[in-house]
Structure formats: C-alpha cells, structure tokens
CSV table of C-alpha atoms and ligand atoms in Angstrom, one decimal:
chain,number,residue,atom,x,y,z
A,1,MET,CA,-21.8,30.1,8.6
A,2,ARG,CA,-24.4,27.9,10.1
A,3,LEU,CA,-24.5,26.9,13.8
A,4,HIS,CA,-26.2,23.6,14.8
A,5,ARG,CA,-26.9,23.3,18.6
A,6,PHE,CA,-27.3,20.0,20.4
A,7,ALA,CA,-28.2,19.0,23.9
A,8,THR,CA,-25.5,16.3,24.1
A,9,PRO,CA,-22.4,15.0,22.2
A,10,GLN,CA,-24.4,11.9,21.3
A,11,ALA,CA,-27.2,13.9,19.7
A,12,LEU,CA,-24.5,15.9,17.8
A,13,ALA,CA,-22.9,12.7,16.5
A,14,ARG,CA,-26.2,11.3,15.3
A,15,ALA,CA,-27.1,14.4,13.5
A,16,ALA,CA,-23.7,14.9,11.9
A,17,SER,CA,-23.7,11.3,10.8
A,18,ARG,CA,-27.0,11.8,9.0
A,19,ARG,CA,-25.7,14.9,7.3
A,20,PHE,CA,-22.4,13.1,6.4
A,21,VAL,CA,-24.4,10.2,4.8
A,22,ALA,CA,-26.5,12.7,2.7
A,23,LEU,CA,-23.4,14.6,1.6
A,24,ALA,CA,-21.5,11.5,0.7
A,25,ARG,CA,-24.4,10.0,-1.3
A,26,GLU,CA,-24.9,13.3,-3.1
A,27,ALA,CA,-21.2,13.6,-4.1
A,28,ILE,CA,-20.9,10.0,-5.2
A,29,ALA,CA,-24.1,10.3,-7.3
A,30,ALA,CA,-22.9,13.5,-8.9
A,31,ARG,CA,-19.1,12.9,-9.2
A,32,GLY,CA,-18.5,9.3,-8.4
A,33,VAL,CA,-16.4,10.1,-5.4
A,34,PHE,CA,-16.6,11.8,-1.9
A,35,ARG,CA,-13.4,13.3,-0.7
A,36,VAL,CA,-13.3,14.0,3.1
A,37,ALA,CA,-10.5,15.1,5.5
A,38,LEU,CA,-11.0,13.5,8.9
A,39,ALA,CA,-10.4,15.5,12.1
A,40,GLY,CA,-8.2,14.2,14.8
A,41,GLY,CA,-8.4,14.4,18.6
A,42,SER,CA,-11.2,12.8,20.6
A,43,THR,CA,-14.4,14.8,19.7
A,44,PRO,CA,-15.0,13.1,16.3
A,45,GLN,CA,-14.7,9.6,17.6
A,46,ALA,CA,-18.4,9.4,18.4
A,47,LEU,CA,-19.2,10.5,14.8
A,48,TYR,CA,-16.9,8.0,13.3
A,49,GLU,CA,-18.3,5.2,15.4
A,50,THR,CA,-21.9,6.2,14.4
A,51,LEU,CA,-20.8,6.3,10.7
A,52,ALA,CA,-19.6,2.7,11.0
A,53,GLY,CA,-23.2,1.7,10.9
A,54,ALA,CA,-24.2,3.9,8.0
A,55,ALA,CA,-25.2,2.7,4.5
A,56,ILE,CA,-22.6,4.5,2.3
A,57,ASP,CA,-20.7,3.1,-0.7
A,58,TRP,CA,-17.5,3.4,1.3
A,59,SER,CA,-15.4,2.2,-1.7
A,60,SER,CA,-16.2,5.6,-3.4
A,61,VAL,CA,-15.0,7.7,-0.4
A,62,GLU,CA,-11.5,9.0,-0.4
A,63,PHE,CA,-10.2,9.6,3.2
A,64,PHE,CA,-7.6,12.2,4.0
A,65,TRP,CA,-6.8,13.8,7.4
A,66,SER,CA,-6.9,17.5,8.4
A,67,ASP,CA,-3.8,16.9,10.5
A,68,GLU,CA,-1.7,14.2,12.1
A,69,ARG,CA,0.7,13.8,14.9
A,70,PHE,CA,4.1,12.6,13.6
A,71,VAL,CA,3.8,9.1,15.2
A,72,PRO,CA,3.1,5.6,13.7
A,73,ALA,CA,-0.6,4.7,13.3
A,74,SER,CA,-0.1,2.1,16.1
A,75,ASP,CA,0.7,4.9,18.6
A,76,PRO,CA,-2.2,5.8,20.9
A,77,HIS,CA,-1.8,9.5,19.9
A,78,SER,CA,-2.3,8.8,16.2
A,79,ASN,CA,-5.3,10.4,14.5
A,80,GLU,CA,-5.1,7.7,11.8
A,81,GLY,CA,-5.1,5.0,14.5
A,82,MET,CA,-8.2,6.4,16.1
A,83,ALA,CA,-10.1,6.7,12.8
A,84,ARG,CA,-9.1,3.1,11.8
A,85,ARG,CA,-10.4,1.8,15.1
A,86,ALA,CA,-13.6,3.8,15.1
A,87,LEU,CA,-14.5,3.6,11.4
A,88,LEU,CA,-12.1,2.7,8.7
A,89,GLY,CA,-11.4,-0.8,10.0
A,90,ARG,CA,-15.1,-1.5,10.3
A,91,VAL,CA,-16.3,-0.7,6.8
A,92,GLY,CA,-15.2,-1.5,3.3
A,93,VAL,CA,-12.9,1.4,2.6
A,94,ARG,CA,-10.8,1.5,-0.6
A,95,TYR,CA,-9.0,4.8,-0.7
A,96,VAL,CA,-7.3,5.9,2.6
A,97,PHE,CA,-4.4,8.4,2.5
A,98,PRO,CA,-2.5,8.5,5.8
A,99,MET,CA,-0.3,11.5,6.5
A,100,VAL,CA,2.7,9.8,8.2
A,101,VAL,CA,4.4,8.2,5.2
A,102,ALA,CA,8.0,9.5,5.3
A,103,ALA,CA,11.0,10.0,7.6
A,104,THR,CA,10.3,13.6,8.6
A,105,PRO,CA,7.2,15.9,9.0
A,106,GLU,CA,8.4,18.0,6.1
A,107,ALA,CA,8.8,15.0,3.8
A,108,CYS,CA,5.3,13.8,4.9
A,109,ALA,CA,3.8,17.1,4.0
A,110,ALA,CA,5.5,17.3,0.7
A,111,ARG,CA,4.3,13.8,-0.2
A,112,TYR,CA,0.8,14.6,1.0
A,113,GLU,CA,0.5,17.6,-1.3
A,114,GLN,CA,1.1,15.3,-4.3
A,115,LEU,CA,-2.0,13.2,-3.2
A,116,LEU,CA,-4.4,16.0,-2.3
A,117,PRO,CA,-7.1,16.9,-4.8
A,118,GLU,CA,-7.5,20.6,-5.9
A,119,ALA,CA,-10.3,20.8,-3.3
A,120,LEU,CA,-12.0,18.5,-0.8
A,121,ASP,CA,-15.7,18.0,-0.6
A,122,LEU,CA,-15.7,18.1,3.2
A,123,VAL,CA,-13.1,19.0,5.9
A,124,LEU,CA,-13.9,17.9,9.4
A,125,LEU,CA,-12.2,19.9,12.2
A,126,GLY,CA,-12.1,20.1,16.0
A,127,LEU,CA,-11.3,23.1,18.1
A,128,GLY,CA,-8.7,23.3,20.8
A,129,GLU,CA,-9.3,25.1,24.1
A,130,ASP,CA,-6.5,27.5,23.0
A,131,GLY,CA,-8.3,28.3,19.7
A,132,HIS,CA,-6.2,26.0,17.5
A,133,THR,CA,-7.7,23.8,14.8
A,134,ALA,CA,-6.0,21.0,12.9
A,135,SER,CA,-2.4,21.6,13.8
A,136,LEU,CA,-2.6,25.4,13.4
A,137,PHE,CA,-1.6,26.6,16.9
A,138,PRO,CA,-1.5,30.1,18.4
A,139,GLY,CA,1.7,32.0,17.7
A,140,GLU,CA,3.0,29.4,15.2
A,141,PRO,CA,3.7,30.4,11.6
A,142,ALA,CA,1.7,27.6,10.1
A,143,VAL,CA,-1.6,29.5,10.1
A,144,ARG,CA,-0.1,32.1,7.7
A,145,GLU,CA,0.8,29.6,5.0
A,146,HIS,CA,-1.0,30.7,1.8
A,147,GLU,CA,0.8,28.7,-1.0
A,148,ARG,CA,1.1,25.1,0.2
A,149,LYS,CA,-1.7,22.6,0.7
A,150,ALA,CA,0.0,20.8,3.6
A,151,ILE,CA,2.9,21.7,5.8
A,152,ALA,CA,4.9,20.5,8.8
A,153,ALA,CA,3.9,22.3,12.1
A,154,ARG,CA,4.7,22.3,15.8
A,155,ALA,CA,2.3,21.8,18.8
A,156,PRO,CA,3.1,23.4,22.2
A,157,THR,CA,1.9,20.3,24.0
A,158,GLY,CA,1.6,16.6,23.4
A,159,VAL,CA,3.2,15.3,20.2
A,160,ALA,CA,5.2,18.4,19.1
A,161,ASP,CA,5.9,17.3,15.5
A,162,ARG,CA,2.8,17.6,13.3
A,163,ILE,CA,1.6,17.6,9.7
A,164,THR,CA,-1.4,19.8,8.9
A,165,LEU,CA,-3.5,21.0,6.0
A,166,SER,CA,-3.0,24.7,5.6
A,167,ALA,CA,-5.9,27.1,6.3
A,168,ALA,CA,-5.7,28.3,2.7
A,169,TYR,CA,-6.2,24.8,1.4
A,170,MET,CA,-9.0,24.0,3.8
A,171,ASN,CA,-10.8,27.1,2.7
A,172,ARG,CA,-11.0,25.7,-0.8
A,173,ALA,CA,-13.2,22.9,0.4
A,174,ARG,CA,-16.8,22.7,-0.6
A,175,LEU,CA,-17.7,22.5,3.0
A,176,VAL,CA,-16.0,22.8,6.4
A,177,TRP,CA,-17.5,21.4,9.7
A,178,PHE,CA,-16.3,22.2,13.2
A,179,LEU,CA,-17.3,19.6,15.8
A,180,VAL,CA,-17.1,21.2,19.3
A,181,THR,CA,-18.3,19.7,22.6
A,182,GLY,CA,-17.7,20.4,26.2
A,183,ALA,CA,-17.5,23.4,28.5
A,184,GLY,CA,-13.7,23.5,28.1
A,185,LYS,CA,-14.2,24.7,24.6
A,186,ALA,CA,-16.7,27.5,25.4
A,187,GLN,CA,-14.3,30.4,25.6
A,188,ALA,CA,-12.5,29.3,22.4
A,189,LEU,CA,-15.7,28.9,20.6
A,190,ALA,CA,-16.9,32.3,21.6
A,191,ARG,CA,-13.6,33.8,20.4
A,192,VAL,CA,-13.9,32.0,17.1
A,193,LEU,CA,-17.5,33.0,16.5
A,194,ALA,CA,-17.7,36.5,18.0
A,195,GLY,CA,-14.2,37.6,19.2
A,196,PRO,CA,-11.9,40.1,17.5
A,197,GLU,CA,-10.2,38.6,14.4
A,198,ASP,CA,-6.6,37.6,15.2
A,199,HIS,CA,-5.4,34.5,13.5
A,200,ASP,CA,-2.2,34.3,15.6
A,201,ALA,CA,-4.2,34.2,18.8
A,202,THR,CA,-7.1,32.1,17.5
A,203,PRO,CA,-6.0,30.2,14.4
A,204,ALA,CA,-9.4,28.5,13.9
A,205,GLN,CA,-10.7,31.9,12.8
A,206,ALA,CA,-8.5,31.6,9.7
A,207,VAL,CA,-10.9,28.8,8.5
A,208,ALA,CA,-14.1,29.6,10.4
A,209,ARG,CA,-14.3,33.1,9.1
A,210,HIS,CA,-12.9,32.6,5.6
A,211,ALA,CA,-14.0,29.2,4.2
A,212,PRO,CA,-17.0,29.9,1.9
A,213,GLU,CA,-19.2,27.2,3.6
A,214,VAL,CA,-18.7,26.6,7.3
A,215,GLU,CA,-21.0,24.8,9.7
A,216,PHE,CA,-20.5,24.4,13.5
A,217,PHE,CA,-21.9,21.4,15.3
A,218,ALA,CA,-21.7,22.3,19.0
A,219,ASP,CA,-23.3,21.0,22.2
A,220,ALA,CA,-24.9,23.2,24.9
A,221,ALA,CA,-21.8,23.0,27.1
A,222,ALA,CA,-19.5,24.4,24.4
A,223,LEU,CA,-22.1,27.1,23.6
A,224,GLY,CA,-22.3,28.2,27.2
A,225,ALA,CA,-20.1,31.3,26.9
A,226,LEU,CA,-22.0,32.5,23.8
A,227,HIS,CA,-25.3,32.4,25.8
A,228,ARG,CA,-23.5,34.7,28.3
A,229,ALA,CA,-21.9,36.9,25.6
B,1,LIG,C1,-5.3,17.0,16.9
B,1,LIG,C2,-6.5,17.6,16.3
B,1,LIG,C3,-6.8,18.9,17.0
B,1,LIG,C4,-8.1,18.6,17.7
B,1,LIG,C5,-8.3,19.6,18.8
B,1,LIG,C6,-9.5,19.2,19.7
B,1,LIG,O1,-4.5,16.3,16.1
B,1,LIG,O2,-5.1,17.2,18.1
B,1,LIG,O3,-6.6,17.7,15.0
B,1,LIG,O4,-6.9,20.0,16.2
B,1,LIG,O5,-9.2,18.7,16.8
B,1,LIG,O6,-7.2,19.6,19.6
B,1,LIG,O7,-9.2,18.0,20.3
B,1,LIG,P1,-10.3,17.2,21.1
B,1,LIG,O8,-11.4,16.8,20.1
B,1,LIG,O9,-9.6,16.0,21.7
B,1,LIG,O10,-10.8,18.1,22.2
C-alpha cells in the first residue's frame, strides 16, 4: 500500500491525472486496452475534469463504474451523469459501460457481471465518512460477497438502491486507488489505514487491506487524524 500526500485537492487531482495518463498509455501499449472503473461521489470530479485535457487514446479505454445509484444518468445523483459531464462527454470515448441498464438493481448487477472483464486494470474509489467505499456500507451484507463480481446493495442515506462491484472482484484489479480529501474523511481514513480490522464497521478495509496493489491519494485535511494518531 502506498500513500501519496498532497497539500490540496487540486494538487491531488493534477498528480493523479499524470499517473492515470501513464498507466493508460502503458496498458494500451502492452495490451491494446485500458480498463478502468470510475468512482462516484464528488471527490473524483476534479480528477475527471483534469483528465479531459489529457492526451490519451480514449478510444482504447473501457470505462466501467465502481458503483452507481439506481437512478437515470440524467439524475443529479447519478455517478454516470457526473462522469459524462466532467470527462466522458468531453473526449472521444468509445467503450462506456453504464451500470443502470435494467428495471431493478438486481437485474442491473446481473447484466453488469456479463460485461465485466476477469480483472480491471484500475479501480478508482472514494471513501465515505462512515468508512464505506463504492456502495459497500457498514452493517450491510454486500461487503461479504465473495462469489459475484457485481451486486445490488443498499445505502443508509441518499439514494438507497445501489449497484456495486464486490470487494472480492475489486481486489482482483491490477491496481486500486482511493481518492480521499477533506477533514470530514480524517477519522474514516485513520480507521481504514490503522484501525482494527472489521469489515462490517469499515467496509473500505475489505479492499484497502486485501487488494494486492493499493494506493491512497489524500490531502492534508484528510490525513489530519493520522498525524495525531
Ligand atoms: C457513491 C460513491 C461513494 C463515494 C463516497 C465518497 O456512489 O456515493 O461511490 O462510495 O465514493 O461516498 O463520496 P464523496 O467523494 O462525495 O465524499
């Protein structure tokens, strides 16, 4: 696990964009394709907007999502909608695989599993203040799914119905990035990185502590508690 510290979210977005470009070029040169799962929420938006100006062969990138709220892409809560506004609608993408494609979250998850590759090159994730990641929330059964690649899940707040990649599937990726900014995330980040392991209480640990290659991109505000730990 590697931890990259940044003074500000803007510096984090710039550095993550540079690394993303390098990873994409390397994968496309080696395998002809770069397969990435985009994170939802608000933190990654700055990265996506920065990437919109990057020189990548976007037609060789396959875009998936780590999770999605069960709403249409036009809904302001949609992770797909945010990514399309910030990046996908601004570059020449060719392969985009939205999660909400069927009448129920369970049907969406089942359809998504047919599309997902054996393993992704990169999974982008955020971190909730309660220690969730993707749509793996504390106290919910989703974090313990070991067989399936994608499942329906429930969130305690906001849009309740979700579709999410399972921790087991995310842990098969070549690389997982957590993007974490803001003082509100400090306690959760400290628990993920240094707290007792309890996936029901802090689901992000199920990926952060078990994926073979994990990198954290965090700003000073989110790292505050760790300085005090
Ligand atoms: C979602 C996200 C979720 C997000 C965290 C952090 O659909 O809500 O996938 O896991 O990454 O809640 O959200 P922010 O970046 O908005 O703080």
